[in-house]
Amino acid sequence: MNQKESKALKSLKPPKDDRMEKLVSLCKRRGYVFPSSEIYGGLNSCWDYGPLGAELKRNIKNHWWNEMTCRRNDIEGIDAAILMSPRVWEASGHIEHFTDPMIDCKTCKGRFRADHLDSSRCLRKPSKTPHECGGELTEARQFNLMFKTFMGAVEDESATIFLRPETAQGIYVNFLNVKNSSRQKIPFGIAQIGKAFRNEITPGNFIFRTREFEQMEMQYFVHPSEDQKWFDYWREQRWAYYLSLGIKESSLRWHEHGPNELAHYAKAAYDIEFEFPFGWQELEGVHNRTDFDLGCHSKFSGKDLRYFDERFTEKFLPYIIETSAGADRSLLAVLVNGYDELEIKGETRVFLRISPKLAPIKAAIFPLVKKDGMPEAALKLHSDLKKKFKVFYDHAGAIGRRYARMDEAGTPYCITIDGQTLEDQTVTVRDRDTMENPRMSINSVADFLTEKVS
Ligand code: ATP
């Protein structure tokens, strides 16, 4: 191949996907996500949510909670303890089975998940996988992912407890409590949002796979004869949910667990996957867990967890349809989905197109200039709006710069008080995505925002 041909071929190569690097740097710059314990050099794959990140995560969790509990009559919410009786993890099978196969490389000292070797990188030769680099690999051995700690002053075997690796068990062990106290009848669900901990062998990809994360789980208890109907129903609901976050449908797909992937207790399992810059990866699992969970807890606790009401002829163990989502992964998907760049007047401008309902700051309020009563009018509007919305006041710099800062922070609206405002009580409301800037009465701004963010 001559030089000209090789140059032409190079120009056909797709551009390097550096969106993750750009996103990580944007998250730091704008206060979405910071490396944990950063002043001490950070802690591997642990992250802290900054002012905007904490707000976005709260909005995502509130949206999920509203959809799952407030808007429905058949789902109750709970908030169970992270520390649970060790018997729970015996009964659930986590002590025995919650393991990943781990392989070490004796040459580069890397440690890898045996089932992720093809997507792992040799520590010495990052262009190669651990299969390809020629390093000496150990046999795979099982590694339990649960974090252990001790309860009480004595650190011995009998005091060992675990940080929960999933929130679901807190729901199963409260099945009777919730049923009896809420008087729900089957089919009904229990929802919970909370932290979970897994000592992942290979965490990474920013906040995608971490050792401490948050789950949003809902377990729906059904009669065994109706499991398929509710499984199909929840698959539909959960797909629609991601669209309601503003995620493009073309970035979502289903992955059905084949016979080799299916957990021993599951009758059917589908994951909703999102196309991250590092590939298609799971956002949420929708599983038919059969009567495995209540069956195990009945056996280990000695409590009868069977269900009965006058509609049925006999007691039965309900089947469980589980929807299990990660709050951090949803947040990452919202950021990736919203990241956009435009060339404007020779400058690359970044836009974070987060739906108004989730955006951390709903509107920024600017006086056009710092004089002629404009800051006072802007501060008055800010003070009125902040009773209902997270809003931000800014008078620093040229108006174009202020728009640019807000575009990058994901703020959908910028409201400007100018000379005309003082005459006719109208303001401009600039839309981040259309860049249109219509005028409206200052008194109608609150209604406008309510309609957009609800
Ligand atoms: P993966 O195959 O990616 O390890 P999983 O199948 O083990 O995920 P589940 O046990 O089904 O995950 O957990 C439900 C959800 O919890 C996942 O869909 C994901 O959104 C979230 N989740 C699980 N593990 C992590 C993690 N280490 N970091 C962040 N989120 C996680």
Short mmCIF file of C-alpha atoms and ligand atoms in Angstrom, two decimals:
data_model
loop_
_atom_site.label_atom_id
_atom_site.label_comp_id
_atom_site.label_asym_id
_atom_site.label_seq_id
_atom_site.Cartn_x
_atom_site.Cartn_y
_atom_site.Cartn_z
CA MET A 1 0.00 0.00 0.00
CA ASN A 2 1.46 3.36 -0.94
CA GLN A 3 1.56 6.39 1.35
CA LYS A 4 -1.41 8.05 -0.33
CA GLU A 5 -3.59 4.93 0.00
CA SER A 6 -2.63 4.45 3.63
CA LYS A 7 -3.51 8.10 4.38
CA ALA A 8 -6.87 7.68 2.63
CA LEU A 9 -7.57 4.51 4.64
CA LYS A 10 -6.74 6.27 7.90
CA SER A 11 -9.22 8.99 7.11
CA LEU A 12 -11.93 6.30 6.75
CA LYS A 13 -11.41 5.08 10.31
CA PRO A 14 -14.17 6.19 12.66
CA PRO A 15 -13.04 8.97 15.04
CA LYS A 16 -11.90 7.75 18.45
CA ASP A 17 -14.80 7.64 20.89
CA ASP A 18 -13.49 9.87 23.63
CA ARG A 19 -16.90 10.75 25.05
CA MET A 20 -16.20 9.04 28.39
CA GLU A 21 -12.99 11.02 28.93
CA LYS A 22 -14.83 14.23 28.07
CA LEU A 23 -17.74 13.32 30.31
CA VAL A 24 -15.52 12.47 33.29
CA SER A 25 -13.77 15.81 32.91
CA LEU A 26 -17.09 17.67 32.52
CA CYS A 27 -18.44 15.96 35.64
CA LYS A 28 -15.46 17.18 37.65
CA ARG A 29 -15.54 20.70 36.15
CA ARG A 30 -19.22 21.29 36.69
CA GLY A 31 -19.60 19.49 40.01
CA TYR A 32 -21.42 16.31 38.97
CA VAL A 33 -18.98 13.63 40.13
CA PHE A 34 -15.62 13.81 41.92
CA PRO A 35 -13.12 11.04 42.66
CA SER A 36 -13.68 9.90 46.25
CA SER A 37 -11.10 11.06 48.86
CA GLU A 38 -9.38 12.96 46.06
CA ILE A 39 -7.03 14.99 48.27
CA TYR A 40 -5.56 11.64 49.41
CA GLY A 41 -5.08 10.43 45.86
CA GLY A 42 -8.58 8.93 45.50
CA LEU A 43 -9.91 5.47 46.29
CA ASN A 44 -10.06 3.03 43.41
CA SER A 45 -13.44 3.24 41.62
CA CYS A 46 -15.19 5.12 44.42
CA TRP A 47 -16.88 8.37 43.46
CA ASP A 48 -18.58 11.27 45.23
CA TYR A 49 -21.53 13.13 43.78
CA GLY A 50 -21.02 16.90 43.77
CA PRO A 51 -23.71 19.60 43.96
CA LEU A 52 -25.18 18.96 40.49
CA GLY A 53 -24.66 15.20 40.61
CA ALA A 54 -26.39 14.86 43.97
CA GLU A 55 -29.32 16.88 42.64
CA LEU A 56 -29.55 14.81 39.43
CA LYS A 57 -29.36 11.53 41.34
CA ARG A 58 -32.07 12.70 43.74
CA ASN A 59 -34.28 13.66 40.77
CA ILE A 60 -33.77 10.24 39.18
CA LYS A 61 -34.60 8.45 42.42
CA ASN A 62 -37.64 10.67 43.05
CA HIS A 63 -38.90 10.01 39.54
CA TRP A 64 -38.54 6.25 40.04
CA TRP A 65 -40.18 6.43 43.49
CA ASN A 66 -43.10 8.47 42.16
CA GLU A 67 -43.64 6.13 39.24
CA MET A 68 -43.37 3.02 41.40
CA THR A 69 -45.18 4.04 44.57
CA CYS A 70 -46.99 7.42 44.59
CA ARG A 71 -48.74 6.95 41.25
CA ARG A 72 -49.89 3.41 41.99
CA ASN A 73 -52.16 1.73 44.51
CA ASP A 74 -50.49 -1.67 44.35
CA ILE A 75 -46.90 -0.92 45.43
CA GLU A 76 -45.64 0.02 48.89
CA GLY A 77 -42.23 1.53 49.60
CA ILE A 78 -39.85 0.51 52.39
CA ASP A 79 -36.39 1.47 53.60
CA ALA A 80 -34.70 -1.58 55.15
CA ALA A 81 -31.40 -1.63 57.06
CA ILE A 82 -28.16 -2.25 55.17
CA LEU A 83 -26.96 -4.62 57.89
CA MET A 84 -29.09 -7.75 58.10
CA SER A 85 -28.96 -11.03 59.95
CA PRO A 86 -26.24 -13.26 58.41
CA ARG A 87 -28.94 -15.96 58.16
CA VAL A 88 -30.53 -13.90 55.39
CA TRP A 89 -27.46 -14.42 53.20
CA GLU A 90 -27.32 -18.11 54.00
CA ALA A 91 -30.95 -18.50 53.02
CA SER A 92 -30.64 -16.43 49.85
CA GLY A 93 -27.63 -18.43 48.70
CA HIS A 94 -25.30 -15.40 48.66
CA ILE A 95 -22.77 -16.93 51.05
CA GLU A 96 -22.44 -19.97 48.85
CA HIS A 97 -23.11 -18.64 45.36
CA PHE A 98 -22.54 -14.89 45.17
CA THR A 99 -19.18 -15.33 43.54
CA ASP A 100 -17.40 -14.37 40.34
CA PRO A 101 -14.65 -16.49 38.79
CA MET A 102 -11.30 -14.71 39.22
CA ILE A 103 -8.03 -15.19 37.36
CA ASP A 104 -4.62 -13.69 38.17
CA CYS A 105 -1.85 -13.01 35.70
CA LYS A 106 1.49 -14.03 37.22
CA THR A 107 3.35 -11.83 34.72
CA CYS A 108 1.60 -8.43 34.94
CA LYS A 109 -0.02 -9.10 38.37
CA GLY A 110 -3.39 -8.14 36.93
CA ARG A 111 -6.55 -9.64 38.44
CA PHE A 112 -9.44 -10.29 36.07
CA ARG A 113 -12.94 -11.73 35.97
CA ALA A 114 -12.63 -14.99 34.08
CA ASP A 115 -15.89 -14.30 32.25
CA HIS A 116 -14.74 -10.78 31.22
CA LEU A 117 -11.31 -11.69 29.81
CA ASP A 118 -12.17 -10.58 26.31
CA SER A 119 -12.99 -7.05 27.46
CA SER A 120 -10.07 -6.81 29.94
CA ARG A 121 -6.65 -5.28 29.26
CA CYS A 122 -3.21 -6.58 30.20
CA LEU A 123 -1.59 -4.22 32.71
CA ARG A 124 1.74 -4.30 30.86
CA LYS A 125 0.43 -4.28 27.29
CA PRO A 126 -2.90 -2.42 27.40
CA SER A 127 -3.50 -2.99 23.68
CA LYS A 128 -3.86 -6.74 24.41
CA THR A 129 -6.33 -8.85 26.35
CA PRO A 130 -4.97 -11.19 29.08
CA HIS A 131 -5.42 -14.02 26.55
CA GLU A 132 -3.27 -12.34 23.94
CA CYS A 133 -0.37 -10.82 25.90
CA GLY A 134 1.43 -14.11 26.57
CA GLY A 135 1.33 -13.69 30.37
CA GLU A 136 0.90 -16.75 32.59
CA LEU A 137 -2.69 -17.00 33.85
CA THR A 138 -3.78 -18.93 36.95
CA GLU A 139 -6.78 -21.28 37.01
CA ALA A 140 -10.09 -19.52 37.69
CA ARG A 141 -11.19 -19.58 41.33
CA GLN A 142 -14.43 -18.38 42.90
CA PHE A 143 -14.33 -15.08 44.75
CA ASN A 144 -17.24 -14.03 47.02
CA LEU A 145 -18.32 -10.47 46.30
CA MET A 146 -19.83 -9.68 49.69
CA PHE A 147 -18.06 -7.18 51.96
CA LYS A 148 -17.61 -8.55 55.47
CA THR A 149 -17.49 -6.60 58.67
CA PHE A 150 -17.98 -7.30 62.39
CA MET A 151 -20.85 -6.35 64.63
CA GLY A 152 -19.90 -5.49 68.20
CA ALA A 153 -16.56 -5.31 69.95
CA VAL A 154 -15.27 -8.83 69.25
CA GLU A 155 -13.93 -9.46 65.77
CA ASP A 156 -14.48 -13.19 65.42
CA GLU A 157 -16.38 -15.51 63.11
CA SER A 158 -19.58 -15.31 65.18
CA ALA A 159 -19.62 -11.50 64.88
CA THR A 160 -19.26 -11.49 61.08
CA ILE A 161 -21.96 -9.68 59.18
CA PHE A 162 -22.18 -8.44 55.60
CA LEU A 163 -22.92 -5.20 53.83
CA ARG A 164 -25.93 -6.07 51.69
CA PRO A 165 -24.99 -6.81 48.07
CA GLU A 166 -28.56 -6.09 46.91
CA THR A 167 -31.61 -4.39 48.38
CA ALA A 168 -34.00 -7.16 47.34
CA GLN A 169 -33.50 -9.33 50.42
CA GLY A 170 -34.69 -6.48 52.67
CA ILE A 171 -37.95 -6.67 50.72
CA TYR A 172 -38.39 -10.46 50.91
CA VAL A 173 -37.84 -10.62 54.65
CA ASN A 174 -40.45 -7.86 55.11
CA PHE A 175 -43.07 -9.51 52.89
CA LEU A 176 -45.31 -10.49 55.81
CA ASN A 177 -44.84 -7.17 57.64
CA VAL A 178 -45.81 -5.14 54.60
CA LYS A 179 -48.70 -7.42 53.62
CA ASN A 180 -50.16 -7.34 57.13
CA SER A 181 -49.65 -3.64 57.81
CA SER A 182 -50.74 -2.32 54.41
CA ARG A 183 -53.49 -4.94 53.79
CA GLN A 184 -52.34 -5.24 50.18
CA LYS A 185 -53.66 -8.20 48.25
CA ILE A 186 -51.83 -10.14 45.62
CA PRO A 187 -50.75 -8.98 43.07
CA PHE A 188 -48.82 -6.26 44.84
CA GLY A 189 -45.28 -4.95 45.00
CA ILE A 190 -42.72 -3.63 47.46
CA ALA A 191 -40.22 -1.01 46.31
CA GLN A 192 -36.99 0.15 47.84
CA ILE A 193 -34.10 2.47 46.98
CA GLY A 194 -30.83 2.04 48.81
CA LYS A 195 -27.11 1.40 48.88
CA ALA A 196 -25.64 -1.96 47.98
CA PHE A 197 -22.02 -3.10 48.16
CA ARG A 198 -20.11 -5.61 46.05
CA ASN A 199 -16.41 -6.26 46.17
CA GLU A 200 -16.24 -6.31 42.36
CA ILE A 201 -13.08 -7.89 40.93
CA THR A 202 -12.87 -5.40 38.09
CA PRO A 203 -14.79 -2.23 38.84
CA GLY A 204 -14.47 0.57 36.32
CA ASN A 205 -15.90 2.64 33.51
CA PHE A 206 -16.39 5.61 35.82
CA ILE A 207 -19.60 5.16 37.87
CA PHE A 208 -20.79 2.19 35.78
CA ARG A 209 -19.31 -0.54 37.98
CA THR A 210 -18.40 0.49 41.49
CA ARG A 211 -18.10 -1.29 44.81
CA GLU A 212 -20.64 0.93 46.53
CA PHE A 213 -23.72 1.84 44.50
CA GLU A 214 -27.42 2.46 44.77
CA GLN A 215 -30.20 0.22 43.59
CA MET A 216 -33.85 0.95 42.87
CA GLU A 217 -35.64 -2.38 43.19
CA MET A 218 -39.25 -3.42 43.08
CA GLN A 219 -40.43 -6.95 43.80
CA TYR A 220 -43.93 -7.80 42.59
CA PHE A 221 -45.69 -10.73 44.27
CA VAL A 222 -48.07 -12.66 42.04
CA HIS A 223 -50.04 -15.90 41.89
CA PRO A 224 -47.85 -18.55 40.16
CA SER A 225 -50.45 -18.99 37.42
CA GLU A 226 -50.14 -15.31 36.46
CA ASP A 227 -46.34 -14.98 36.39
CA GLN A 228 -46.02 -14.64 32.61
CA LYS A 229 -48.71 -11.98 32.41
CA TRP A 230 -46.98 -9.81 35.03
CA PHE A 231 -43.52 -10.49 33.65
CA ASP A 232 -44.65 -9.14 30.26
CA TYR A 233 -46.39 -6.21 31.94
CA TRP A 234 -43.28 -5.17 33.89
CA ARG A 235 -41.05 -5.50 30.87
CA GLU A 236 -43.28 -3.04 29.05
CA GLN A 237 -43.45 -0.64 32.01
CA ARG A 238 -39.73 -0.59 32.55
CA TRP A 239 -38.96 0.08 28.88
CA ALA A 240 -41.38 3.02 28.90
CA TYR A 241 -39.73 4.29 32.08
CA TYR A 242 -36.34 4.76 30.38
CA LEU A 243 -38.03 6.62 27.53
CA SER A 244 -39.63 8.86 30.16
CA LEU A 245 -36.10 9.77 31.34
CA GLY A 246 -35.55 11.22 27.86
CA ILE A 247 -33.29 8.35 26.75
CA LYS A 248 -33.33 7.74 23.00
CA GLU A 249 -35.03 4.46 22.11
CA SER A 250 -32.25 3.67 19.62
CA SER A 251 -29.79 3.53 22.56
CA LEU A 252 -31.81 0.84 24.36
CA ARG A 253 -32.20 -2.86 23.70
CA TRP A 254 -33.29 -6.05 25.43
CA HIS A 255 -30.91 -8.83 26.28
CA GLU A 256 -32.52 -12.15 27.09
CA HIS A 257 -30.56 -14.40 29.45
CA GLY A 258 -29.77 -17.64 27.66
CA PRO A 259 -29.81 -21.02 29.46
CA ASN A 260 -26.13 -20.59 30.51
CA GLU A 261 -26.66 -17.14 32.01
CA LEU A 262 -29.96 -17.74 33.77
CA ALA A 263 -29.59 -17.73 37.57
CA HIS A 264 -30.50 -21.08 39.13
CA TYR A 265 -33.66 -19.61 40.69
CA ALA A 266 -34.90 -17.69 37.63
CA LYS A 267 -37.50 -18.88 35.16
CA ALA A 268 -36.86 -16.01 32.75
CA ALA A 269 -34.66 -12.92 32.76
CA TYR A 270 -34.25 -9.94 30.48
CA ASP A 271 -31.87 -7.02 30.89
CA ILE A 272 -32.50 -3.55 29.54
CA GLU A 273 -29.19 -2.50 28.01
CA PHE A 274 -27.97 0.95 27.06
CA GLU A 275 -25.34 1.75 24.47
CA PHE A 276 -22.56 3.35 26.53
CA PRO A 277 -19.40 4.62 24.77
CA PHE A 278 -17.73 1.41 26.05
CA GLY A 279 -20.43 -0.84 24.57
CA TRP A 280 -23.91 -2.21 25.29
CA GLN A 281 -24.27 -2.78 29.03
CA GLU A 282 -26.97 -3.59 31.54
CA LEU A 283 -29.05 -0.83 33.13
CA GLU A 284 -31.71 -2.98 34.73
CA GLY A 285 -32.80 -6.58 35.06
CA VAL A 286 -36.40 -7.78 34.87
CA HIS A 287 -36.54 -11.29 36.30
CA ASN A 288 -39.08 -13.98 37.05
CA ARG A 289 -37.61 -15.31 40.31
CA THR A 290 -40.39 -17.89 40.86
CA ASP A 291 -41.10 -18.80 44.52
CA PHE A 292 -37.40 -19.33 45.21
CA ASP A 293 -36.89 -16.37 47.55
CA LEU A 294 -39.93 -16.77 49.77
CA GLY A 295 -39.36 -20.54 49.71
CA CYS A 296 -35.79 -20.19 51.02
CA HIS A 297 -36.73 -17.66 53.68
CA SER A 298 -39.65 -19.85 54.82
CA LYS A 299 -37.30 -22.77 55.17
CA PHE A 300 -34.48 -20.96 56.97
CA SER A 301 -36.63 -18.77 59.23
CA GLY A 302 -39.28 -21.37 60.00
CA LYS A 303 -41.97 -18.74 59.29
CA ASP A 304 -44.83 -19.60 56.97
CA LEU A 305 -44.58 -17.05 54.17
CA ARG A 306 -47.39 -18.57 52.13
CA TYR A 307 -50.20 -16.29 51.06
CA PHE A 308 -53.93 -16.77 51.35
CA ASP A 309 -57.03 -14.69 50.82
CA GLU A 310 -60.65 -15.61 50.17
CA ARG A 311 -60.18 -15.64 46.37
CA PHE A 312 -57.97 -18.74 46.48
CA THR A 313 -58.72 -22.29 47.50
CA GLU A 314 -55.35 -22.94 49.08
CA LYS A 315 -52.28 -21.22 50.52
CA PHE A 316 -49.40 -20.67 48.09
CA LEU A 317 -45.95 -19.16 47.91
CA PRO A 318 -46.16 -16.14 45.61
CA TYR A 319 -43.92 -15.91 42.57
CA ILE A 320 -41.82 -12.77 42.34
CA ILE A 321 -41.32 -10.57 39.31
CA GLU A 322 -38.32 -8.38 40.04
CA THR A 323 -37.33 -5.09 38.43
CA SER A 324 -33.83 -4.20 39.58
CA ALA A 325 -32.23 -0.95 38.40
CA GLY A 326 -29.05 0.89 39.33
CA ALA A 327 -29.39 4.59 40.20
CA ASP A 328 -25.76 5.30 39.30
CA ARG A 329 -26.01 3.53 35.95
CA SER A 330 -29.24 5.38 35.16
CA LEU A 331 -27.45 8.64 35.95
CA LEU A 332 -24.52 7.72 33.71
CA ALA A 333 -26.94 6.81 30.91
CA VAL A 334 -28.72 10.17 31.30
CA LEU A 335 -25.36 11.98 31.05
CA VAL A 336 -24.15 9.96 28.04
CA ASN A 337 -27.52 10.34 26.34
CA GLY A 338 -27.46 14.11 26.89
CA TYR A 339 -23.84 14.83 25.97
CA ASP A 340 -23.60 16.87 22.80
CA GLU A 341 -21.06 19.13 21.13
CA LEU A 342 -21.67 21.89 18.57
CA GLU A 343 -19.25 24.04 16.64
CA ILE A 344 -20.35 27.63 17.18
CA LYS A 345 -18.30 30.46 15.69
CA GLY A 346 -15.19 28.28 15.54
CA GLU A 347 -15.56 27.15 19.16
CA THR A 348 -16.61 23.69 20.37
CA ARG A 349 -19.52 24.17 22.74
CA VAL A 350 -20.76 21.41 25.06
CA PHE A 351 -24.44 20.85 25.79
CA LEU A 352 -25.81 18.49 28.39
CA ARG A 353 -29.30 17.81 27.10
CA ILE A 354 -30.88 16.43 30.27
CA SER A 355 -34.68 16.41 30.33
CA PRO A 356 -36.10 19.38 32.31
CA LYS A 357 -37.75 16.95 34.72
CA LEU A 358 -34.34 15.54 35.76
CA ALA A 359 -32.08 18.56 35.25
CA PRO A 360 -30.31 19.57 38.50
CA ILE A 361 -30.94 23.28 37.92
CA LYS A 362 -34.26 24.00 36.24
CA ALA A 363 -33.54 27.61 35.27
CA ALA A 364 -30.83 30.24 35.56
CA ILE A 365 -31.80 33.85 36.12
CA PHE A 366 -29.63 36.61 34.70
CA PRO A 367 -29.76 40.38 34.75
CA LEU A 368 -28.57 41.43 31.30
CA VAL A 369 -26.25 44.01 32.90
CA LYS A 370 -25.30 44.77 36.48
CA LYS A 371 -27.10 48.12 36.66
CA ASP A 372 -30.36 50.00 36.05
CA GLY A 373 -32.34 47.91 38.55
CA MET A 374 -31.87 44.67 36.58
CA PRO A 375 -30.02 42.73 39.32
CA GLU A 376 -32.73 43.66 41.83
CA ALA A 377 -35.51 42.45 39.50
CA ALA A 378 -33.57 39.26 38.74
CA LEU A 379 -32.96 38.57 42.43
CA LYS A 380 -36.65 39.08 43.17
CA LEU A 381 -37.59 36.54 40.46
CA HIS A 382 -34.93 34.15 41.78
CA SER A 383 -36.30 34.45 45.27
CA ASP A 384 -39.89 33.76 44.08
CA LEU A 385 -38.94 30.79 41.91
CA LYS A 386 -36.67 29.09 44.42
CA LYS A 387 -39.70 28.31 46.60
CA LYS A 388 -40.69 25.74 43.96
CA PHE A 389 -37.66 24.99 41.79
CA LYS A 390 -33.90 24.62 41.98
CA VAL A 391 -32.83 27.84 40.26
CA PHE A 392 -29.55 29.69 39.93
CA TYR A 393 -28.71 33.40 39.84
CA ASP A 394 -25.70 34.63 37.88
CA HIS A 395 -24.57 38.11 36.88
CA ALA A 396 -20.92 37.37 36.09
CA GLY A 397 -19.60 37.87 32.56
CA ALA A 398 -21.10 38.38 29.12
CA ILE A 399 -24.56 36.89 28.57
CA GLY A 400 -23.20 34.46 25.93
CA ARG A 401 -20.70 33.06 28.45
CA ARG A 402 -23.42 32.67 31.03
CA TYR A 403 -25.57 30.72 28.54
CA ALA A 404 -22.58 28.53 27.69
CA ARG A 405 -21.92 27.70 31.36
CA MET A 406 -25.54 26.70 31.84
CA ASP A 407 -25.64 24.64 28.60
CA GLU A 408 -22.71 22.64 29.88
CA ALA A 409 -24.27 22.22 33.32
CA GLY A 410 -27.46 20.83 31.73
CA THR A 411 -29.77 23.73 32.69
CA PRO A 412 -32.72 23.75 30.27
CA TYR A 413 -33.81 27.40 30.62
CA CYS A 414 -32.08 30.76 31.06
CA ILE A 415 -34.29 33.68 32.00
CA THR A 416 -32.94 37.16 31.34
CA ILE A 417 -34.10 40.43 32.85
CA ASP A 418 -33.30 43.27 30.46
CA GLY A 419 -34.22 46.91 29.93
CA GLN A 420 -37.61 45.98 28.50
CA THR A 421 -38.48 43.96 31.63
CA LEU A 422 -38.50 47.12 33.68
CA GLU A 423 -40.95 48.70 31.23
CA ASP A 424 -43.40 45.90 30.42
CA GLN A 425 -42.69 43.11 32.96
CA THR A 426 -41.60 40.61 30.31
CA VAL A 427 -38.45 38.45 30.30
CA THR A 428 -36.68 36.34 27.69
CA VAL A 429 -36.67 32.57 28.28
CA ARG A 430 -33.92 30.88 26.33
CA ASP A 431 -34.33 27.17 25.61
CA ARG A 432 -31.05 25.19 25.80
CA ASP A 433 -32.03 22.77 23.05
CA THR A 434 -33.79 24.97 20.48
CA MET A 435 -31.81 28.09 21.43
CA GLU A 436 -34.99 30.04 20.86
CA ASN A 437 -35.44 32.98 23.15
CA PRO A 438 -39.10 34.07 23.30
CA ARG A 439 -40.42 36.79 25.61
CA MET A 440 -43.07 36.07 28.18
CA SER A 441 -44.64 37.83 31.11
CA ILE A 442 -42.55 37.56 34.25
CA ASN A 443 -45.69 36.38 36.05
CA SER A 444 -46.09 33.37 33.78
CA VAL A 445 -42.54 32.01 34.27
CA ALA A 446 -43.49 29.84 37.27
CA ASP A 447 -46.37 28.20 35.36
CA PHE A 448 -44.12 27.72 32.34
CA LEU A 449 -41.49 25.93 34.45
CA THR A 450 -44.11 23.82 36.24
CA GLU A 451 -45.41 22.56 32.92
CA LYS A 452 -41.92 21.80 31.61
CA VAL A 453 -40.51 20.02 34.65
CA SER A 454 -43.52 17.96 35.68
P1 ATP B 1 -23.54 -6.90 36.06
O1 ATP B 1 -23.81 -8.10 35.17
O2 ATP B 1 -23.31 -5.62 35.30
O3 ATP B 1 -22.51 -7.17 37.12
P2 ATP B 1 -25.69 -7.80 37.65
O4 ATP B 1 -26.46 -8.63 36.68
O5 ATP B 1 -24.83 -8.45 38.64
O6 ATP B 1 -24.88 -6.64 36.86
P3 ATP B 1 -27.94 -7.23 39.29
O7 ATP B 1 -27.48 -8.10 40.38
O8 ATP B 1 -29.08 -7.69 38.44
O9 ATP B 1 -26.70 -6.82 38.38
O10 ATP B 1 -28.22 -5.79 39.89
C1 ATP B 1 -29.26 -4.96 39.42
C2 ATP B 1 -28.75 -3.62 38.96
O11 ATP B 1 -27.90 -3.03 39.93
C3 ATP B 1 -27.90 -3.68 37.70
O12 ATP B 1 -28.72 -3.71 36.55
C4 ATP B 1 -27.12 -2.39 37.80
O13 ATP B 1 -27.87 -1.29 37.31
C5 ATP B 1 -26.91 -2.23 39.29
N1 ATP B 1 -25.56 -2.72 39.64
C6 ATP B 1 -25.18 -3.99 39.89
N2 ATP B 1 -23.87 -4.04 40.20
C7 ATP B 1 -23.42 -2.77 40.15
C8 ATP B 1 -22.14 -2.16 40.36
N3 ATP B 1 -21.08 -2.88 40.73
N4 ATP B 1 -22.02 -0.82 40.20
C9 ATP B 1 -23.09 -0.06 39.85
N5 ATP B 1 -24.32 -0.58 39.65
C10 ATP B 1 -24.49 -1.91 39.78
#
